[in-house]
Coordinates of C-alpha atoms in Angstrom, one line a residue:
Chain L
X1 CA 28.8 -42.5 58.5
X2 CA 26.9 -45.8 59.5
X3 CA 28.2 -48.9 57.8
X4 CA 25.7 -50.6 54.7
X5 CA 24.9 -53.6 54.2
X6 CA 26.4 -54.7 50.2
X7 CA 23.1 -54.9 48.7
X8 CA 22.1 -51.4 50.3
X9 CA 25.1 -49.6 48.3
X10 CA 24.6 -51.4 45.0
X11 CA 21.0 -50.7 45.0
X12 CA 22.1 -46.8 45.8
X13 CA 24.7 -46.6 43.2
X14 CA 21.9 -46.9 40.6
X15 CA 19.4 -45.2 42.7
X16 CA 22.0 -42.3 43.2
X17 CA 22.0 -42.0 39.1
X18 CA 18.2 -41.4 38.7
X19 CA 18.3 -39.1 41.6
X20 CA 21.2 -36.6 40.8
X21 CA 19.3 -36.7 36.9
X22 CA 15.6 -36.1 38.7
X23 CA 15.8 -32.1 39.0
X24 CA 16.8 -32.0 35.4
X25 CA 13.7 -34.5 34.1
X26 CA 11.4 -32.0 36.1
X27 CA 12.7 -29.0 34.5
X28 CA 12.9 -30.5 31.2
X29 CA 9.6 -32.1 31.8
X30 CA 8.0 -28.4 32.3
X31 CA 9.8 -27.1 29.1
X32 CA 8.4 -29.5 27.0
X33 CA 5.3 -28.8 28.7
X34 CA 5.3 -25.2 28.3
X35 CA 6.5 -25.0 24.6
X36 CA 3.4 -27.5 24.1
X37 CA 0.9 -25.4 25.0
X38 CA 3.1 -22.7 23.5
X39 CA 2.8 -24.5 19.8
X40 CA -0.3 -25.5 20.5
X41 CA -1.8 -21.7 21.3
X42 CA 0.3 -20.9 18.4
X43 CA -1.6 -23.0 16.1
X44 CA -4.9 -20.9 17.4
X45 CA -4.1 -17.9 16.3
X46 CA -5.9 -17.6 12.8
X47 CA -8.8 -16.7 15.0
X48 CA -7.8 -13.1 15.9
X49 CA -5.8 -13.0 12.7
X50 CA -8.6 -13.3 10.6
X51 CA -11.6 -11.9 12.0
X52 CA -14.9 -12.6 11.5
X53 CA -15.3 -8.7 10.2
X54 CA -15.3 -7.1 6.6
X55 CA -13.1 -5.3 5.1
X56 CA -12.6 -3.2 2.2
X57 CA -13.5 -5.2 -1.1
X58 CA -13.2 -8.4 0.5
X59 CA -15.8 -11.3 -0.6
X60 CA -18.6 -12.3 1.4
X61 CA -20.9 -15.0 1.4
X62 CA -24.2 -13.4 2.4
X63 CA -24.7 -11.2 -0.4
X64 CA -26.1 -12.7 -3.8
X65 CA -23.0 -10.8 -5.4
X66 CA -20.4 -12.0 -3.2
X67 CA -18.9 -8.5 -2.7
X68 CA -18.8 -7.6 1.0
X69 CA -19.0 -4.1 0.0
X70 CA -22.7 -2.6 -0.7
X71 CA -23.5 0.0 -3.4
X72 CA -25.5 2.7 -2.5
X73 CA -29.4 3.5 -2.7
X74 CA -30.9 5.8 -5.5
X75 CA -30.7 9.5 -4.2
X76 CA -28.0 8.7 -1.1
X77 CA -26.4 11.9 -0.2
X78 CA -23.0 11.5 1.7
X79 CA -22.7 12.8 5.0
X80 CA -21.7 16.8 4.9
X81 CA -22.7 17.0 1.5
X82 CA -26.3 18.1 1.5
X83 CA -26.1 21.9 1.3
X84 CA -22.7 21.7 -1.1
X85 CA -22.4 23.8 -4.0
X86 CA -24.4 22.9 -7.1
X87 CA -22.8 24.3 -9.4
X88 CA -19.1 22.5 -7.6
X89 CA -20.9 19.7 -7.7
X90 CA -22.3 19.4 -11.3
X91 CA -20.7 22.3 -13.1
X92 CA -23.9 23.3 -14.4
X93 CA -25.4 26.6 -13.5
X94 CA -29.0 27.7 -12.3
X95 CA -30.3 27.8 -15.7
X96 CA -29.0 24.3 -17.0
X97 CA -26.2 25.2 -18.7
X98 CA -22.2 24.7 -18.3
X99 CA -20.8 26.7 -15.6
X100 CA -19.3 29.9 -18.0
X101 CA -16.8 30.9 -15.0
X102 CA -15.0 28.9 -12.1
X103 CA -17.1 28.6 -9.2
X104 CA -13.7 28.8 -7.1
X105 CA -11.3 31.7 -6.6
X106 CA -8.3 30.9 -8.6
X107 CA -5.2 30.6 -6.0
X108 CA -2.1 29.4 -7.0
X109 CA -2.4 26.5 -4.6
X110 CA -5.4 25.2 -6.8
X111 CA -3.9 25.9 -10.2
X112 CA -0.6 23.4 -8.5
X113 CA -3.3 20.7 -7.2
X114 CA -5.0 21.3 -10.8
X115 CA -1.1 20.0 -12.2
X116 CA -0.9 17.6 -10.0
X117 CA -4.1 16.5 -10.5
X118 CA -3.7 16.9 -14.1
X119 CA -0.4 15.0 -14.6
X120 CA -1.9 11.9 -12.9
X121 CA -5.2 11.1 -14.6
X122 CA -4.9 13.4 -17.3
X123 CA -1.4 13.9 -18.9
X124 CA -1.2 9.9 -20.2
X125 CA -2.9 10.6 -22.9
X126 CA -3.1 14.8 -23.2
X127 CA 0.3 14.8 -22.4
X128 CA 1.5 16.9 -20.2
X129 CA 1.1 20.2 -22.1
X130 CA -2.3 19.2 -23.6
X131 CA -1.6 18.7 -27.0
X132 CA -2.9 15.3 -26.6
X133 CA 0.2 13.3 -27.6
X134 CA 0.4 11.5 -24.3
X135 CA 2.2 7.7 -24.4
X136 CA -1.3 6.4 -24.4
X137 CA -1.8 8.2 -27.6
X138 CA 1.5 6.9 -28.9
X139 CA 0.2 3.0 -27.9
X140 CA -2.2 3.5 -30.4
X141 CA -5.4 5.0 -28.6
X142 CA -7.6 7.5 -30.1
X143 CA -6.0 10.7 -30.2
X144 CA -7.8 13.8 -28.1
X145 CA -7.8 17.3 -29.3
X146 CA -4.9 19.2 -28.8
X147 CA -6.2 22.0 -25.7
X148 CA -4.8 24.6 -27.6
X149 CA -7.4 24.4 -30.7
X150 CA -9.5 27.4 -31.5
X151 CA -12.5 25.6 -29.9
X152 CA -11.4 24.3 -26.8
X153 CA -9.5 27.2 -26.1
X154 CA -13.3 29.2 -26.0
X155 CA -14.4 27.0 -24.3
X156 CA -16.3 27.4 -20.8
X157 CA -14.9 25.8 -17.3
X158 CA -17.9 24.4 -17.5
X159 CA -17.2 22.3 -20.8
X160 CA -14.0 20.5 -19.2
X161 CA -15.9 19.6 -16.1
X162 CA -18.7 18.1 -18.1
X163 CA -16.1 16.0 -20.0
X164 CA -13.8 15.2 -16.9
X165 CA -16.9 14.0 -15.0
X166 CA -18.9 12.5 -18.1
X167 CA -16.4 11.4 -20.4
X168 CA -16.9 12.4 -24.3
X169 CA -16.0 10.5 -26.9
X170 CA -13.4 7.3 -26.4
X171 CA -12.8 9.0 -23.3
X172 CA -14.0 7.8 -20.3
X173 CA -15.8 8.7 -17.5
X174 CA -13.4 9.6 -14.6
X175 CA -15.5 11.3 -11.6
X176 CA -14.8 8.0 -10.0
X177 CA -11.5 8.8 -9.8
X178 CA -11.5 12.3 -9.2
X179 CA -13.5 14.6 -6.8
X180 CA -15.3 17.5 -8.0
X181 CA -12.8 20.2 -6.4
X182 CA -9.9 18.1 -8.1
X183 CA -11.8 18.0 -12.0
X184 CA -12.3 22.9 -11.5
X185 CA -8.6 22.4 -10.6
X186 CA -7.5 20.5 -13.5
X187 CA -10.1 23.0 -15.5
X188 CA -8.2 25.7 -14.6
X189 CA -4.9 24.1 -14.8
X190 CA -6.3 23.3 -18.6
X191 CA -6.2 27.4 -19.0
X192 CA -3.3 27.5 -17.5
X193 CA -1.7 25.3 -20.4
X194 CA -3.8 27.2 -22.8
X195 CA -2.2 30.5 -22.1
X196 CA 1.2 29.2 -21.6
X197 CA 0.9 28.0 -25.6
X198 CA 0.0 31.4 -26.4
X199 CA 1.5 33.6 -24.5
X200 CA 4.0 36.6 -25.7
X201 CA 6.8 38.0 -23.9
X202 CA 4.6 41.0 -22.8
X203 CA 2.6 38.4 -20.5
X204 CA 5.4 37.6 -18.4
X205 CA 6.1 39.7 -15.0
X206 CA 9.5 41.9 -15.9
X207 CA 11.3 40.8 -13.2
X208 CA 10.9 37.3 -14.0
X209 CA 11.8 37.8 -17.9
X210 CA 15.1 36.9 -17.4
X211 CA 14.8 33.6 -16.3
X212 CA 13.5 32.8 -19.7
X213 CA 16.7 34.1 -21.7
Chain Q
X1 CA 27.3 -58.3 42.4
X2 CA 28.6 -55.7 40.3
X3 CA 27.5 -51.9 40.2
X4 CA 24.8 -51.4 37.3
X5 CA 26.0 -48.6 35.8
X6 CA 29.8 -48.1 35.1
X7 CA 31.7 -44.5 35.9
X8 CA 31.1 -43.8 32.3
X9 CA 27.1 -43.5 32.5
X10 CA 28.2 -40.4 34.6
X11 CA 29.6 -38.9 31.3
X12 CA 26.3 -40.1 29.1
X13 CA 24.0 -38.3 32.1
X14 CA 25.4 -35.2 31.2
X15 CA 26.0 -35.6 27.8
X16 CA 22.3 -36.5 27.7
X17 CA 21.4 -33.5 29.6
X18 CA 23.6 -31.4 27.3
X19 CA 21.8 -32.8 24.5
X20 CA 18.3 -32.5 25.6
X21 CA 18.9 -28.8 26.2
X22 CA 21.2 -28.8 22.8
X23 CA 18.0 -30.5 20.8
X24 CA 15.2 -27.7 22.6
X25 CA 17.2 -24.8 21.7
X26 CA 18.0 -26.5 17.8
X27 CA 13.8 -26.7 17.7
X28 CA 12.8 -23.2 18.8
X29 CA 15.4 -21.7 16.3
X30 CA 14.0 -23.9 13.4
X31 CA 10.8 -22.8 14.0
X32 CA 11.5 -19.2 14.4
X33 CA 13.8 -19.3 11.3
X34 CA 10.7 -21.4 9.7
X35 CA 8.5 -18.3 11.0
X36 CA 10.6 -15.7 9.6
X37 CA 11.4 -17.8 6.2
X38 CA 9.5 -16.6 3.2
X39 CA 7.8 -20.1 3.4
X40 CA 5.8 -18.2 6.2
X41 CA 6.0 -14.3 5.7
X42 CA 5.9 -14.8 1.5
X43 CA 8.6 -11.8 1.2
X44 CA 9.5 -12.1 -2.4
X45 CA 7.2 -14.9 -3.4
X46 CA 4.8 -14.0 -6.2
X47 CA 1.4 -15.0 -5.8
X48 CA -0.9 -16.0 -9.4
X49 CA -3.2 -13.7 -10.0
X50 CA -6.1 -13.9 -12.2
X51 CA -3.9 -11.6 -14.9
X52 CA -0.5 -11.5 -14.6
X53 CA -0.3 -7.8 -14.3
X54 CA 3.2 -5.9 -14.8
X55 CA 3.8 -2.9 -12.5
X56 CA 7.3 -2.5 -14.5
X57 CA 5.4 -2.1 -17.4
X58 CA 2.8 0.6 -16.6
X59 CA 4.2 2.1 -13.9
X60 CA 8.2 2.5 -15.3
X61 CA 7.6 2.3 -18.8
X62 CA 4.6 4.3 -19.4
X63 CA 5.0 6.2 -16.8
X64 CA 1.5 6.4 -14.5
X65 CA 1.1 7.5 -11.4
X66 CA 0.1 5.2 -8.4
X67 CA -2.6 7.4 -7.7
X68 CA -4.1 6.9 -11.1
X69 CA -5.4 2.9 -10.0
X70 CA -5.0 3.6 -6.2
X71 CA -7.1 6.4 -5.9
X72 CA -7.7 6.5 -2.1
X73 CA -4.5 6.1 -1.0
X74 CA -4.4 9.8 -0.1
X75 CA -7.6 10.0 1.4
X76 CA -8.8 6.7 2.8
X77 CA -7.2 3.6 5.1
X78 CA -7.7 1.6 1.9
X79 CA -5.3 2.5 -1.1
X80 CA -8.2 1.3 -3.9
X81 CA -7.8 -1.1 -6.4
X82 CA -9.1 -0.3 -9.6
X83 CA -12.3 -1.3 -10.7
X84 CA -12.5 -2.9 -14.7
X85 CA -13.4 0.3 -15.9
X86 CA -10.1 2.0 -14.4
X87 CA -8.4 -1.0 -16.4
X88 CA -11.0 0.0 -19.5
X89 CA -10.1 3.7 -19.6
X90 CA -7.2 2.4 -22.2
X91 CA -8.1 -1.2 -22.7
X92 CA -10.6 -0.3 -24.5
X93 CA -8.6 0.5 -27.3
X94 CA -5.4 -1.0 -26.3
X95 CA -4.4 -4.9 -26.6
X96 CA -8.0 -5.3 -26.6
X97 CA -7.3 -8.8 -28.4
X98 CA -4.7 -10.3 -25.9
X99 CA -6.1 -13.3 -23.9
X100 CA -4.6 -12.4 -21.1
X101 CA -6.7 -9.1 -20.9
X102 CA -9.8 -11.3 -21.2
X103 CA -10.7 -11.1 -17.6
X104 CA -10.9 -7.3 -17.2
X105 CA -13.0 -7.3 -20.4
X106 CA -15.6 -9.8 -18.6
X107 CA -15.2 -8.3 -16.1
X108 CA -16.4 -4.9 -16.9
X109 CA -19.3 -6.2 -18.9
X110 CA -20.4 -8.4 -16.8
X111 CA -20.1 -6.4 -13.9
X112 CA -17.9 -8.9 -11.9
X113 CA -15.3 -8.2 -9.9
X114 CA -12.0 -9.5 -10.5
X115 CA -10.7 -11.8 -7.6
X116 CA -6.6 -10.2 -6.9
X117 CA -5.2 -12.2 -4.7
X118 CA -4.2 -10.2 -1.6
X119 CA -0.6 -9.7 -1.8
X120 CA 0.1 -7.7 1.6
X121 CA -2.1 -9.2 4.1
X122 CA -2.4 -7.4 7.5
X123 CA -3.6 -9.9 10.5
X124 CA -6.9 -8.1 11.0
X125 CA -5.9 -7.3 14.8
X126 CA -3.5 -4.3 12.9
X127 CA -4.9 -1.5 11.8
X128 CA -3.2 0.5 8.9
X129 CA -4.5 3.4 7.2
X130 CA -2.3 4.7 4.4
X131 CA -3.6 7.7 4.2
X132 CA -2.1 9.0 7.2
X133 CA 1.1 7.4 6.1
X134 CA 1.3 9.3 2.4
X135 CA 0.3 12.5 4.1
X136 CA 2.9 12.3 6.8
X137 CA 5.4 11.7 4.3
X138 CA 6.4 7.9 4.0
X139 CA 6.4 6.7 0.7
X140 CA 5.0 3.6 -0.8
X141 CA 8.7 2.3 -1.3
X142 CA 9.3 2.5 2.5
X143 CA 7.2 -0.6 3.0
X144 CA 6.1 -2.3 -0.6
X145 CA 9.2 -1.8 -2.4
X146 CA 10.3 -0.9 -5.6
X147 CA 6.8 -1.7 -7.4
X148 CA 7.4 0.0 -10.5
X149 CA 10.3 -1.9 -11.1
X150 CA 8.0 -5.6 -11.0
X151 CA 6.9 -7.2 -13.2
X152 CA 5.0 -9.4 -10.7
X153 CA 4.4 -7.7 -7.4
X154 CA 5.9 -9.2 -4.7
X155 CA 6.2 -8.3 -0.7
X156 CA 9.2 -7.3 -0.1
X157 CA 9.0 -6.7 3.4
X158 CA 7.5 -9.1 6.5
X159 CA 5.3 -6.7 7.8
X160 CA 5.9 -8.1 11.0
X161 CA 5.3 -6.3 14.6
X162 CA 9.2 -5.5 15.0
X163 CA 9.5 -4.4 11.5
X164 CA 6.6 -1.9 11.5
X165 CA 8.2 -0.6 15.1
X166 CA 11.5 0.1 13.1
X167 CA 10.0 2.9 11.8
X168 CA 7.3 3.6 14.6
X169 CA 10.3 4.5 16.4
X170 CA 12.8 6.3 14.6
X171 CA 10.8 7.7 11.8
X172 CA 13.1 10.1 10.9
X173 CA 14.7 7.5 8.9
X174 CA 12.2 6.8 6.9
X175 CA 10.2 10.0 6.4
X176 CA 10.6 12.1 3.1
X177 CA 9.0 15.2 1.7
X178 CA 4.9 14.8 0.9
X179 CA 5.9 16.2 -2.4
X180 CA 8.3 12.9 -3.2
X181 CA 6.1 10.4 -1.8
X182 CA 4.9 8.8 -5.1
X183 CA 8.5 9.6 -6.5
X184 CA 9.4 5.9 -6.7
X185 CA 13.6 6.8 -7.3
X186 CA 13.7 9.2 -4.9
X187 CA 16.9 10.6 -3.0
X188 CA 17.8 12.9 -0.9
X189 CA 20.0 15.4 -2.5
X190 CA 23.7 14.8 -2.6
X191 CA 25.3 16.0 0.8
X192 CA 21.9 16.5 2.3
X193 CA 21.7 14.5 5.4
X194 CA 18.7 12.4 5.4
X195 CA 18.6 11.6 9.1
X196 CA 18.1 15.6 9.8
X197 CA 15.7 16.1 7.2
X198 CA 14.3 13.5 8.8
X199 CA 14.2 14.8 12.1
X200 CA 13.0 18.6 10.4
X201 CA 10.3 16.9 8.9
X202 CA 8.9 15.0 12.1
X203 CA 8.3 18.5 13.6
X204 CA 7.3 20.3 10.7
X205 CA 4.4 17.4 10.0
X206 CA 3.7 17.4 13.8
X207 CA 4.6 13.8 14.5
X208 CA 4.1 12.8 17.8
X209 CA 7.1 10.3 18.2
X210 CA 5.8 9.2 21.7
X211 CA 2.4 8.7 20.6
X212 CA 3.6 6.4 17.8
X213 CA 4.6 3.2 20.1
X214 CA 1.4 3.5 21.7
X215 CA -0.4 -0.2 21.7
X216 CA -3.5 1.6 20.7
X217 CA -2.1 3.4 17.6
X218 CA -2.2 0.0 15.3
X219 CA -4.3 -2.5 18.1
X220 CA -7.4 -1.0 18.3

């Protein structure tokens, strides 16, 4: 090892700190780098998280209404629906009046969508076996006629499709809510409450009369 | 001349380095606890609305379905929110003189919409669709809680990436029968195990597990 001068090893001493710390700085340098641009490309990302595209209900500034969402033109018909049943679609038959029979065969998968159906947009105030107690009712709304009245019970498919799609009444319109197929299901699941109310012993299949004991 | 720095600043070098590295890893972890705190992800914060509208109330006391405001959940990537007159098919009649019920009244005869505040906000780079979700069998309570039981709503979950992948990836954990989707207290039945249920119902829905971690399934 050569021999230094005494300046030469004081100047090193200090020189030797700074050096032994130097590859640290750089790495430490590059992290502080790197979680910069990291915070900083963080702080872009409201771009892609709200996009300059519209989505269901949201507000827009371009139409005079401020509702992204447009309503549709007089006479639009939906796509698939131009050669659809009238008489599904309306319940009223050729000659203008209320279909008297259901324009669907009577499965028991609809007559179960018809209670489903029924139990959701229906049974809070009809309650759910139509005698129109629902808790609705019981909060003080108008009170419905019971299903299993003389008149209702005469009357057509047609008549509760009207009144599900039309409202009557303090009822309200609800074809909004529910689709044509859904309103003959709840229709027919009406009958089916009907005839449950009035049925005798001799309506229910033998085998299953035990179940009832 | 004496040496500059004494043995000690050997010590204070590394305790330097030690805390540089210390005071780095102290600032990622404050912001990613900052990024998962509900000051960020809002879980369990309730947001004002324009009417402070109780799901406890309608949905556990009286008893209505979440189908009967939400009508497309079934059928459409949007769940629905009710328009005034979906509010007006009983308020009409009912507390029609509270001030709180005000708005909807406006509302429906002026034919403005109300302005909710958007409670579960999606980044639009995710795509949801809840239809397919209620049809494949995951409940509403899988991802917004127990609505029926607030009287505010409330998030109750992040909906970050990893927490949608939970489920992306093992949904048999998650998925129920389509019959008990809007059942909010739904259980399985005592002694049935849910995790092969789960895995019964992933083939008999025809869910494509593999497919479900896809980038394209909710980036597209």
């Amino acid at each position: 090892m050569p021999k230094r001068s005494e300046s030469e090893r004081n100047v090193s001493a200090a020189e030797q700190f700074t050096a032994a710390l130097r590859p640290y700085w750089r790495w430490t340098g590059r992290a502080l780098a790197l979680t910069g641009i990291g915070l900083l490309a963080g702080g872009c990302h409201l771009d892609m998280w709200n996009q300059p595209k519209q989505r269901p209900l949201s507000k827009s500034e371009f139409f005079e209404d401020g509702a992204a969402a447009r309503p549709l033109e007089d006479g639009v018909v939906p796509f698939g629906y131009a050669d659809r049943d009238q008489v599904i679609e309306t319940g009223v038959t050729a000659d203008g009046q209320p279909a008297m029979e259901f324009p669907m065969e009577l499965s028991a998968e609809v007559l179960e969508r018809g209670r489903e159906r029924f139990n959701i947009y229906c049974a809070m105030c009809h309650d759910q076996t139509g005698t129109g107690q629902g808790i609705i009712v019981q909060r003080g709304f108008t009170e419905p006629p019971s299903f299993h009245e003389p008149r209702l019970r005469e009357a057509t498919p047609g008549h509760f499709f009207d009144v599900i799609t039309n409202g009557v009444g303090d009822m309200y319109p609800q074809r909004s809510r529910v689709v044509p197929e859904d309103r003959w299901a709840i229709a027919a699941y009406i009958r089916v409450l009907q005839l449950s109310q009035h049925a005798t012993i001799d309506d229910v299949p033998e085998d299953a009369r035990e179940e009832l004991e | 001349m004496p040496q500059i720095f004494p043995k000690t600043a050997n010590m204070l070098a590394h305790m330097s380095i030690v805390g540089a590295v210390l005071a780095f890893v102290i600032f990622v972890s404050v912001l990613a606890i900052i990024y998962r705190s509900p000051y960020v992800t809002q879980v369990n914060v309730v947001r004002e609305q324009p009417i402070p509208f109780s799901h406890q109330h309608h949905v556990e006391q009286l008893g209505i379905d979440c189908r009967y405001c939400h009508d497309t959940v079934e059928t459409s990537g949007f769940a629905g929110m009710p328009s005034s007159e979906t509010c007006m098919t009983c308020h009409s009649q009912i507390w029609t003189d509270q001030p709180m019920l005000q708005p909807v009244v406006q509302s429906y005869e002026n034919e403005q919409p109300i302005e909710w505040i958007r409670v579960h906000d999606l980044p639009d780079f995710a795509y949801f669709d809840h239809s397919i979700h209620v049809q494949k069998g995951i409940s509403c309570v899988e991802c917004h809680g127990r609505v029926d039981q607030m009287p505010l709503v409330r998030k109750t979950e992040t909906l970050h990436m990893s927490w949608c992948l939970e489920c992306h990836r093992t949904p048999e954990e998650f998925i129920r029968p389509r019959e008990h989707v809007f059942t909010m207290d739904w259980t399985p039945e005592p002694g049935e195990d849910r995790y092969a249920m789960g895995e019964a119902l992933v083939q008999e829905y025809n869910i494509r597990k593999e497919q479900l971690t896809n980038c394209s399934i909710c980036h597209r």
